[in-house]
């Protein structure tokens, strides 16, 4: 084994659940710091600017996420390939994957930045964003798009590190960049009153810091895979496999954003107070989702490494344990959040009506989060196997055939506060596809054999 092996977690050996939990903890802590990005934005804007500014930052999310999600899927595809090559001990293919990912992102980021800035206004008009915070949302988006390259670069590097079994380095990076973000958020909004522009600048600068730091970590912890701008290469076969795994996920996320955009006019018609409460509640909801997201990332790496090593017995054993633990953990977190929902909402606003609007979301969504937990676990394990089509189909059915239609129906029949039941309806619809498909075992046929290199030194 090379020098890098002592710094990573090899999930092909040992008891599955302790390995996965050990790998998950740094990811979970990292997600806590990442969530601080949006939470601090909400607190600083809501407390020091206005509820309209709070609504503006939230209203821009669906558009910015739609534009970036397709290319963030490339990071997922690369991470799965790296984990499978790691399990196969194929260092040469790991190097090709890393170089190919970086080459693509360096080329695609500049034109995408220009496109985002030029289309910010038209997209907000399409969403019927109210005039009282349209200008604020457009200003925030234009600044946010300046950070696309570092955002893509960090997410790709975090996926590489996790695929190599290193979940600690992304934690350190997110912790440091989140501290920087908190400091910049305060400085650029309170002493320097730049409003939503200051919030956007704080995000861009902290993303740039995290990208540079992630390059440094890869170069120093894994010298065999050093990133050198002047030696970027591109492998077509590797890129084809990255696209095969990553594009369906990217399309799913992009269409998820479109779904949010379709629901945005419905939400925006409910008034600024409702929108501000909804956006603040989503930030609280994000903390409950973090353990689910962290375990889903871990199960993808776990399945990928064991498939690369040909250990299907470990895949099944690990999946059973992870599903049970994730459901139990989610239930405990939900039980802790619901009694404190009002206190959590007061962190984001001083307006009682906004607190009540946010509570309406939390009491209807959080108690049923166990359904979402199971959905994301099955999606994570199928993606680790290199199967992207069915998870994407399940997610799109969940959104387009269940969540969006039910949101409009519930709002028209039972009032705006009851539209939030649409989330549980959507999650259940997705599970109706994922569970039968996993139990059928057909997903195993989609696992493609990875090329092995003769005489390749072990990773």
Short mmCIF file of C-alpha atoms in Angstrom, two decimals:
data_model
loop_
_atom_site.label_atom_id
_atom_site.label_comp_id
_atom_site.label_asym_id
_atom_site.label_seq_id
_atom_site.Cartn_x
_atom_site.Cartn_y
_atom_site.Cartn_z
CA UNK A 1 0.00 0.00 0.00
CA UNK A 2 1.14 3.53 -0.71
CA UNK A 3 1.65 6.34 1.78
CA UNK A 4 -1.92 7.54 1.25
CA UNK A 5 -3.46 4.34 2.55
CA UNK A 6 -2.74 5.11 6.21
CA UNK A 7 -4.72 8.35 5.89
CA UNK A 8 -7.89 6.79 4.49
CA UNK A 9 -10.66 4.41 5.52
CA UNK A 10 -10.71 1.17 3.55
CA UNK A 11 -14.34 0.03 3.75
CA UNK A 12 -13.62 -3.33 2.13
CA UNK A 13 -12.24 -4.71 5.42
CA UNK A 14 -13.75 -4.87 8.92
CA UNK A 15 -17.27 -4.56 10.34
CA UNK A 16 -19.38 -2.39 7.98
CA UNK A 17 -21.41 -0.29 10.43
CA UNK A 18 -18.49 1.00 12.59
CA UNK A 19 -16.56 1.81 9.41
CA UNK A 20 -19.47 3.74 7.91
CA UNK A 21 -20.21 5.63 11.13
CA UNK A 22 -16.54 6.55 11.50
CA UNK A 23 -16.53 7.80 7.93
CA UNK A 24 -19.86 9.60 8.38
CA UNK A 25 -19.00 11.63 11.48
CA UNK A 26 -16.56 14.02 9.75
CA UNK A 27 -19.02 14.38 6.84
CA UNK A 28 -21.82 15.21 9.27
CA UNK A 29 -19.71 17.78 11.09
CA UNK A 30 -18.66 19.20 7.74
CA UNK A 31 -22.31 19.51 6.71
CA UNK A 32 -22.99 21.36 9.96
CA UNK A 33 -20.38 23.92 8.99
CA UNK A 34 -21.70 24.04 5.42
CA UNK A 35 -25.21 24.65 6.69
CA UNK A 36 -23.80 27.58 8.64
CA UNK A 37 -23.34 29.30 5.29
CA UNK A 38 -27.10 29.57 4.78
CA UNK A 39 -28.03 29.88 8.46
CA UNK A 40 -25.65 32.76 9.10
CA UNK A 41 -26.86 34.44 5.91
CA UNK A 42 -30.43 34.15 7.18
CA UNK A 43 -29.65 35.42 10.69
CA UNK A 44 -27.50 38.33 9.52
CA UNK A 45 -29.96 39.41 6.81
CA UNK A 46 -33.11 38.82 8.84
CA UNK A 47 -31.81 40.62 11.92
CA UNK A 48 -29.80 43.44 10.30
CA UNK A 49 -31.43 44.17 6.95
CA UNK A 50 -35.10 43.22 6.47
CA UNK A 51 -37.59 40.39 5.96
CA UNK A 52 -37.64 41.37 2.28
CA UNK A 53 -33.88 40.74 2.08
CA UNK A 54 -34.42 37.39 3.81
CA UNK A 55 -37.01 36.48 1.19
CA UNK A 56 -34.71 37.68 -1.61
CA UNK A 57 -31.84 35.38 -0.63
CA UNK A 58 -34.25 32.44 -0.38
CA UNK A 59 -35.99 33.23 -3.67
CA UNK A 60 -32.72 33.05 -5.58
CA UNK A 61 -31.93 29.51 -4.40
CA UNK A 62 -33.97 27.59 -6.96
CA UNK A 63 -32.41 29.45 -9.89
CA UNK A 64 -28.81 29.26 -8.70
CA UNK A 65 -29.16 25.60 -7.75
CA UNK A 66 -30.66 24.75 -11.14
CA UNK A 67 -27.72 26.36 -12.95
CA UNK A 68 -25.07 24.66 -10.84
CA UNK A 69 -26.59 21.25 -10.08
CA UNK A 70 -25.94 19.65 -13.47
CA UNK A 71 -22.22 20.30 -13.15
CA UNK A 72 -22.09 19.40 -9.47
CA UNK A 73 -23.28 15.97 -10.65
CA UNK A 74 -19.90 15.65 -12.37
CA UNK A 75 -18.35 15.73 -8.91
CA UNK A 76 -20.59 12.87 -7.81
CA UNK A 77 -19.69 10.82 -10.88
CA UNK A 78 -16.01 11.37 -10.24
CA UNK A 79 -16.36 10.49 -6.56
CA UNK A 80 -18.06 7.16 -7.36
CA UNK A 81 -15.36 6.28 -9.91
CA UNK A 82 -12.58 7.20 -7.47
CA UNK A 83 -14.14 5.02 -4.74
CA UNK A 84 -14.48 2.07 -7.12
CA UNK A 85 -10.91 2.45 -8.41
CA UNK A 86 -9.75 2.75 -4.79
CA UNK A 87 -11.40 -0.57 -3.98
CA UNK A 88 -9.71 -2.02 -7.07
CA UNK A 89 -6.32 -0.50 -6.11
CA UNK A 90 -6.05 1.21 -9.51
CA UNK A 91 -3.97 4.34 -8.88
CA UNK A 92 -3.49 5.16 -12.55
CA UNK A 93 -7.23 5.36 -13.15
CA UNK A 94 -7.65 7.51 -10.04
CA UNK A 95 -5.13 9.98 -11.47
CA UNK A 96 -6.95 10.01 -14.82
CA UNK A 97 -10.29 10.62 -13.11
CA UNK A 98 -8.99 13.54 -11.05
CA UNK A 99 -7.30 15.20 -14.03
CA UNK A 100 -10.35 14.76 -16.26
CA UNK A 101 -12.72 16.25 -13.70
CA UNK A 102 -10.55 19.31 -13.21
CA UNK A 103 -10.07 19.84 -16.94
CA UNK A 104 -13.82 19.83 -17.54
CA UNK A 105 -14.67 22.19 -14.67
CA UNK A 106 -11.96 24.71 -15.62
CA UNK A 107 -13.36 24.91 -19.15
CA UNK A 108 -17.08 25.03 -18.31
CA UNK A 109 -17.08 27.46 -15.36
CA UNK A 110 -16.32 30.85 -17.09
CA UNK A 111 -19.09 30.67 -19.73
CA UNK A 112 -21.54 29.40 -17.13
CA UNK A 113 -20.75 32.39 -14.92
CA UNK A 114 -21.51 34.82 -17.75
CA UNK A 115 -24.72 32.97 -18.59
CA UNK A 116 -25.88 33.08 -14.97
CA UNK A 117 -25.35 36.83 -14.62
CA UNK A 118 -27.14 37.59 -17.90
CA UNK A 119 -30.16 35.43 -17.09
CA UNK A 120 -30.63 36.33 -13.40
CA UNK A 121 -33.30 38.94 -14.10
CA UNK A 122 -35.34 36.92 -16.62
CA UNK A 123 -35.44 33.89 -14.32
CA UNK A 124 -36.67 35.98 -11.38
CA UNK A 125 -39.36 37.47 -13.61
CA UNK A 126 -40.39 33.96 -14.62
CA UNK A 127 -40.71 33.07 -10.92
CA UNK A 128 -43.01 36.08 -10.38
CA UNK A 129 -40.77 37.36 -7.59
CA UNK A 130 -42.54 40.37 -6.00
CA UNK A 131 -41.22 43.83 -6.78
CA UNK A 132 -40.38 44.59 -3.14
CA UNK A 133 -37.43 42.19 -3.23
CA UNK A 134 -36.84 41.52 -6.96
CA UNK A 135 -33.89 43.92 -7.13
CA UNK A 136 -32.32 42.49 -3.99
CA UNK A 137 -32.59 38.93 -5.32
CA UNK A 138 -31.04 39.89 -8.66
CA UNK A 139 -28.10 41.65 -6.99
CA UNK A 140 -27.43 38.66 -4.75
CA UNK A 141 -27.53 36.23 -7.68
CA UNK A 142 -25.10 38.23 -9.81
CA UNK A 143 -22.54 38.29 -7.00
CA UNK A 144 -23.14 34.62 -6.18
CA UNK A 145 -22.36 33.53 -9.76
CA UNK A 146 -18.86 34.99 -9.49
CA UNK A 147 -18.02 32.05 -7.23
CA UNK A 148 -19.05 29.21 -9.57
CA UNK A 149 -15.52 28.02 -10.39
CA UNK A 150 -14.37 27.73 -6.75
CA UNK A 151 -17.72 26.16 -5.84
CA UNK A 152 -17.35 23.50 -8.55
CA UNK A 153 -13.69 23.03 -7.71
CA UNK A 154 -14.25 22.47 -4.00
CA UNK A 155 -17.14 20.04 -4.50
CA UNK A 156 -15.09 18.01 -6.99
CA UNK A 157 -12.13 17.88 -4.61
CA UNK A 158 -14.32 16.95 -1.64
CA UNK A 159 -15.74 14.08 -3.70
CA UNK A 160 -12.22 12.95 -4.60
CA UNK A 161 -11.11 12.97 -0.96
CA UNK A 162 -14.20 11.05 0.16
CA UNK A 163 -13.80 8.54 -2.66
CA UNK A 164 -10.27 7.92 -1.39
CA UNK A 165 -11.69 7.19 2.05
CA UNK A 166 -10.71 10.55 3.56
CA UNK A 167 -13.70 12.30 5.13
CA UNK A 168 -11.65 14.29 7.66
CA UNK A 169 -9.98 16.72 5.27
CA UNK A 170 -13.29 18.09 3.90
CA UNK A 171 -14.36 18.62 7.52
CA UNK A 172 -11.28 20.72 8.29
CA UNK A 173 -11.78 22.71 5.10
CA UNK A 174 -15.46 23.39 5.78
CA UNK A 175 -14.77 24.33 9.39
CA UNK A 176 -12.15 26.92 8.42
CA UNK A 177 -14.14 28.30 5.47
CA UNK A 178 -17.31 28.53 7.59
CA UNK A 179 -15.50 30.55 10.24
CA UNK A 180 -14.24 32.85 7.50
CA UNK A 181 -17.77 33.09 6.09
CA UNK A 182 -19.26 34.08 9.46
CA UNK A 183 -16.66 36.81 9.92
CA UNK A 184 -17.11 38.16 6.39
CA UNK A 185 -20.91 37.98 6.63
CA UNK A 186 -20.89 40.21 9.69
CA UNK A 187 -18.25 42.63 8.38
CA UNK A 188 -19.90 43.10 4.97
CA UNK A 189 -23.41 43.61 6.33
CA UNK A 190 -23.12 45.40 9.68
CA UNK A 191 -19.97 47.61 9.80
CA UNK A 192 -19.90 47.78 5.99
CA UNK A 193 -23.62 47.96 5.08
CA UNK A 194 -23.61 46.16 1.73
CA UNK A 195 -26.82 44.23 2.43
CA UNK A 196 -27.43 41.17 0.23
CA UNK A 197 -24.39 42.07 -1.88
CA UNK A 198 -22.23 41.67 1.22
CA UNK A 199 -23.80 38.28 1.90
CA UNK A 200 -23.01 37.20 -1.66
CA UNK A 201 -19.41 38.43 -1.44
CA UNK A 202 -18.90 36.56 1.84
CA UNK A 203 -20.08 33.36 0.14
CA UNK A 204 -17.84 33.83 -2.91
CA UNK A 205 -14.70 34.57 -0.87
CA UNK A 206 -15.23 31.64 1.49
CA UNK A 207 -15.81 29.30 -1.48
CA UNK A 208 -12.58 30.48 -3.07
CA UNK A 209 -10.76 29.81 0.20
CA UNK A 210 -12.23 26.28 0.47
CA UNK A 211 -11.26 25.45 -3.13
CA UNK A 212 -7.64 26.55 -2.69
CA UNK A 213 -7.42 24.70 0.62
CA UNK A 214 -8.87 21.50 -0.89
CA UNK A 215 -6.20 21.56 -3.63
CA UNK A 216 -3.55 21.94 -0.94
CA UNK A 217 -4.92 18.95 1.02
CA UNK A 218 -4.93 16.68 -2.03
CA UNK A 219 -1.42 17.70 -3.03
CA UNK A 220 0.03 17.14 0.46
CA UNK A 221 -1.92 14.11 1.70
CA UNK A 222 -1.99 12.28 -1.63
CA UNK A 223 1.15 13.34 -3.53
CA UNK A 224 0.57 10.62 -6.14
CA UNK A 225 -2.53 12.54 -7.24
CA UNK A 226 -1.19 16.09 -7.19
CA UNK A 227 -3.24 18.71 -9.01
CA UNK A 228 -1.18 20.78 -11.48
CA UNK A 229 -2.92 23.34 -13.68
CA UNK A 230 -0.16 23.20 -16.31
CA UNK A 231 -0.40 19.41 -16.55
CA UNK A 232 -4.17 18.98 -16.93
CA UNK A 233 -5.12 15.99 -19.07
CA UNK A 234 -8.40 14.61 -20.36
CA UNK A 235 -9.35 10.95 -20.76
CA UNK A 236 -12.43 10.36 -22.94
CA UNK A 237 -13.29 6.93 -21.54
CA UNK A 238 -13.03 8.15 -17.96
CA UNK A 239 -15.13 11.18 -18.81
CA UNK A 240 -17.77 8.98 -20.45
CA UNK A 241 -18.07 7.00 -17.21
CA UNK A 242 -18.19 10.18 -15.13
CA UNK A 243 -21.04 11.41 -17.32
CA UNK A 244 -22.82 8.05 -17.14
CA UNK A 245 -22.93 8.26 -13.35
CA UNK A 246 -23.01 12.00 -12.79
CA UNK A 247 -25.28 13.40 -15.50
CA UNK A 248 -28.47 11.60 -14.36
CA UNK A 249 -27.85 12.93 -10.86
CA UNK A 250 -27.18 16.40 -12.23
CA UNK A 251 -30.32 16.30 -14.35
CA UNK A 252 -32.29 15.13 -11.35
CA UNK A 253 -31.02 18.05 -9.26
CA UNK A 254 -31.59 20.52 -12.08
CA UNK A 255 -35.16 19.32 -12.58
CA UNK A 256 -35.60 19.41 -8.82
CA UNK A 257 -34.72 23.10 -9.02
CA UNK A 258 -37.17 23.56 -11.87
CA UNK A 259 -39.78 21.94 -9.65
CA UNK A 260 -39.00 24.47 -6.92
CA UNK A 261 -39.32 27.19 -9.55
CA UNK A 262 -42.71 25.83 -10.58
CA UNK A 263 -43.78 25.98 -6.94
CA UNK A 264 -42.22 29.42 -6.41
CA UNK A 265 -45.11 31.42 -7.93
CA UNK A 266 -47.48 29.51 -5.63
CA UNK A 267 -45.33 30.33 -2.59
CA UNK A 268 -44.67 33.94 -3.64
CA UNK A 269 -48.41 34.59 -4.02
CA UNK A 270 -48.79 33.87 -0.31
CA UNK A 271 -47.00 37.11 0.61
CA UNK A 272 -43.64 38.26 1.95
CA UNK A 273 -44.32 37.07 5.52
CA UNK A 274 -45.14 33.55 4.34
CA UNK A 275 -42.07 33.45 2.07
CA UNK A 276 -39.78 34.71 4.84
CA UNK A 277 -41.16 32.11 7.26
CA UNK A 278 -40.85 29.35 4.71
CA UNK A 279 -37.23 30.24 3.89
CA UNK A 280 -36.25 30.42 7.57
CA UNK A 281 -37.94 27.07 8.27
CA UNK A 282 -36.08 25.46 5.40
CA UNK A 283 -32.82 26.47 7.08
CA UNK A 284 -33.93 24.79 10.32
CA UNK A 285 -35.05 21.78 8.30
CA UNK A 286 -31.58 21.63 6.77
CA UNK A 287 -30.06 20.65 10.11
CA UNK A 288 -32.39 17.67 10.41
CA UNK A 289 -31.51 16.65 6.87
CA UNK A 290 -27.76 16.76 7.49
CA UNK A 291 -27.42 13.31 9.11
CA UNK A 292 -29.45 11.84 6.24
CA UNK A 293 -27.27 13.55 3.64
CA UNK A 294 -24.10 12.51 5.44
CA UNK A 295 -25.08 8.84 5.64
CA UNK A 296 -26.18 8.88 2.00
CA UNK A 297 -22.72 10.14 1.02
CA UNK A 298 -21.09 7.46 3.17
CA UNK A 299 -23.20 4.63 1.79
CA UNK A 300 -22.26 5.71 -1.74
CA UNK A 301 -18.56 5.49 -0.90
CA UNK A 302 -19.02 2.24 1.02
CA UNK A 303 -20.89 0.54 -1.83
CA UNK A 304 -18.46 1.92 -4.42
CA UNK A 305 -15.35 0.63 -2.65
CA UNK A 306 -16.81 -2.82 -2.02
CA UNK A 307 -18.06 -3.18 -5.56
CA UNK A 308 -14.60 -2.24 -6.80
CA UNK A 309 -13.22 -4.99 -4.56
CA UNK A 310 -15.89 -7.48 -5.68
CA UNK A 311 -17.36 -7.80 -2.14
CA UNK A 312 -21.12 -7.98 -2.78
CA UNK A 313 -21.61 -9.83 0.51
CA UNK A 314 -20.40 -6.73 2.37
CA UNK A 315 -22.69 -4.48 0.33
CA UNK A 316 -25.82 -6.27 1.54
CA UNK A 317 -24.61 -6.54 5.13
CA UNK A 318 -23.71 -2.87 5.33
CA UNK A 319 -26.91 -1.65 3.69
CA UNK A 320 -29.14 -3.39 6.23
CA UNK A 321 -27.29 -1.88 9.18
CA UNK A 322 -27.15 1.61 7.71
CA UNK A 323 -30.87 1.70 6.91
CA UNK A 324 -31.79 0.82 10.50
CA UNK A 325 -29.38 3.29 12.07
CA UNK A 326 -30.32 6.17 9.75
CA UNK A 327 -34.06 5.76 10.42
CA UNK A 328 -33.52 5.66 14.20
CA UNK A 329 -31.21 8.68 14.15
CA UNK A 330 -33.65 10.72 12.09
CA UNK A 331 -36.51 9.91 14.50
CA UNK A 332 -34.44 11.10 17.49
CA UNK A 333 -33.51 14.36 15.76
CA UNK A 334 -37.11 15.05 14.80
CA UNK A 335 -38.24 14.51 18.37
CA UNK A 336 -35.67 17.08 19.50
CA UNK A 337 -36.49 19.76 16.91
CA UNK A 338 -40.29 19.92 17.06
CA UNK A 339 -40.59 21.09 20.72
CA UNK A 340 -38.02 23.83 20.06
CA UNK A 341 -39.37 24.98 16.69
CA UNK A 342 -40.45 28.47 17.79
CA UNK A 343 -37.17 29.18 19.56
CA UNK A 344 -35.28 28.12 16.44
CA UNK A 345 -37.43 30.35 14.23
CA UNK A 346 -36.77 33.37 16.46
CA UNK A 347 -33.10 33.11 15.47
CA UNK A 348 -34.01 34.31 11.98
CA UNK A 349 -36.63 36.98 12.58
CA UNK A 350 -38.18 39.35 15.11
CA UNK A 351 -41.61 39.13 13.45
CA UNK A 352 -44.17 36.85 15.21
CA UNK A 353 -46.10 36.25 11.98
CA UNK A 354 -42.95 34.99 10.27
CA UNK A 355 -42.32 32.61 13.18
CA UNK A 356 -45.84 31.19 12.84
CA UNK A 357 -45.45 30.77 9.09
CA UNK A 358 -42.21 28.83 9.64
CA UNK A 359 -43.78 26.66 12.34
CA UNK A 360 -46.52 25.66 9.91
CA UNK A 361 -43.82 24.13 7.71
CA UNK A 362 -41.88 22.42 10.50
CA UNK A 363 -44.81 20.60 12.16
CA UNK A 364 -45.94 19.18 8.80
CA UNK A 365 -42.55 18.16 7.38
CA UNK A 366 -40.20 17.17 10.21
CA UNK A 367 -42.30 14.39 11.82
CA UNK A 368 -42.39 12.44 8.53
CA UNK A 369 -38.69 12.80 7.77
CA UNK A 370 -38.11 9.08 8.24
CA UNK A 371 -39.69 8.56 4.79
CA UNK A 372 -37.17 10.94 3.26
CA UNK A 373 -34.38 9.17 5.13
CA UNK A 374 -35.18 5.82 3.53
CA UNK A 375 -35.46 7.42 0.09
CA UNK A 376 -32.02 9.02 0.29
CA UNK A 377 -30.39 5.86 1.64
CA UNK A 378 -31.63 3.78 -1.29
CA UNK A 379 -30.57 6.49 -3.74
CA UNK A 380 -27.09 6.61 -2.17
CA UNK A 381 -26.49 2.87 -2.33
CA UNK A 382 -27.71 2.56 -5.93
CA UNK A 383 -25.44 5.41 -7.00
CA UNK A 384 -22.50 3.76 -5.29
CA UNK A 385 -23.14 0.76 -7.54
CA UNK A 386 -22.97 3.03 -10.59
CA UNK A 387 -26.75 2.89 -11.12
CA UNK A 388 -28.07 6.39 -11.76
CA UNK A 389 -31.13 6.00 -13.99
CA UNK A 390 -33.53 4.50 -11.44
CA UNK A 391 -32.64 6.90 -8.58
CA UNK A 392 -33.13 9.75 -11.01
CA UNK A 393 -36.48 8.36 -12.19
CA UNK A 394 -37.64 7.87 -8.60
CA UNK A 395 -36.64 11.42 -7.65
CA UNK A 396 -38.40 12.92 -10.66
CA UNK A 397 -41.59 10.94 -10.01
CA UNK A 398 -41.39 12.05 -6.38
CA UNK A 399 -41.16 15.68 -7.44
CA UNK A 400 -43.14 16.08 -10.65
CA UNK A 401 -45.90 13.51 -10.28
CA UNK A 402 -46.40 13.80 -6.54
CA UNK A 403 -44.98 16.86 -4.78
CA UNK A 404 -45.73 19.67 -7.24
CA UNK A 405 -49.30 18.65 -8.15
CA UNK A 406 -50.21 17.94 -4.52
CA UNK A 407 -48.79 21.32 -3.43
CA UNK A 408 -51.15 23.18 -5.74
CA UNK A 409 -54.08 20.93 -4.83
CA UNK A 410 -53.51 21.21 -1.08
CA UNK A 411 -53.13 24.99 -1.25
CA UNK A 412 -56.33 25.50 -3.24
CA UNK A 413 -58.37 23.14 -1.04
CA UNK A 414 -56.92 23.59 2.45
CA UNK A 415 -54.93 26.84 2.47
CA UNK A 416 -51.22 27.79 2.08
CA UNK A 417 -50.01 26.34 5.38
CA UNK A 418 -51.16 22.86 4.32
CA UNK A 419 -49.19 22.82 1.08
CA UNK A 420 -46.25 21.47 3.12
CA UNK A 421 -47.81 18.00 3.30
CA UNK A 422 -46.70 17.66 -0.32
CA UNK A 423 -43.17 16.76 0.82
CA UNK A 424 -44.19 13.52 2.54
CA UNK A 425 -46.41 12.63 -0.41
CA UNK A 426 -43.45 13.03 -2.76
CA UNK A 427 -41.03 11.01 -0.61
CA UNK A 428 -43.51 8.12 -0.37
CA UNK A 429 -43.93 8.09 -4.15
CA UNK A 430 -40.16 7.83 -4.62
CA UNK A 431 -39.91 4.90 -2.22
CA UNK A 432 -42.57 3.04 -4.20
CA UNK A 433 -40.00 2.84 -7.02
CA UNK A 434 -36.75 2.45 -5.10
CA UNK A 435 -37.63 -0.37 -2.68
CA UNK A 436 -39.06 -2.80 -5.27
CA UNK A 437 -36.15 -2.12 -7.62
CA UNK A 438 -33.55 -2.77 -4.92
CA UNK A 439 -35.31 -5.95 -3.74
CA UNK A 440 -35.48 -7.24 -7.33
CA UNK A 441 -31.67 -7.28 -7.54
CA UNK A 442 -31.76 -5.93 -11.10
CA UNK A 443 -29.47 -3.07 -10.09
CA UNK A 444 -26.56 -5.55 -9.98
CA UNK A 445 -26.73 -5.95 -13.75
CA UNK A 446 -25.91 -2.28 -14.18
CA UNK A 447 -22.59 -2.54 -12.37
CA UNK A 448 -19.94 -2.29 -15.06
CA UNK A 449 -16.58 -3.94 -14.68
CA UNK A 450 -13.78 -1.47 -14.19
CA UNK A 451 -10.58 -1.66 -16.22
CA UNK A 452 -7.61 -3.06 -14.35
CA UNK A 453 -4.10 -1.99 -15.00
CA UNK A 454 -1.28 -4.43 -15.28
CA UNK A 455 1.57 -3.79 -12.89
CA UNK A 456 -0.27 -0.89 -11.25
CA UNK A 457 1.05 -0.01 -7.82
CA UNK A 458 -1.55 -0.28 -5.09
CA UNK A 459 -3.16 2.86 -3.75
#
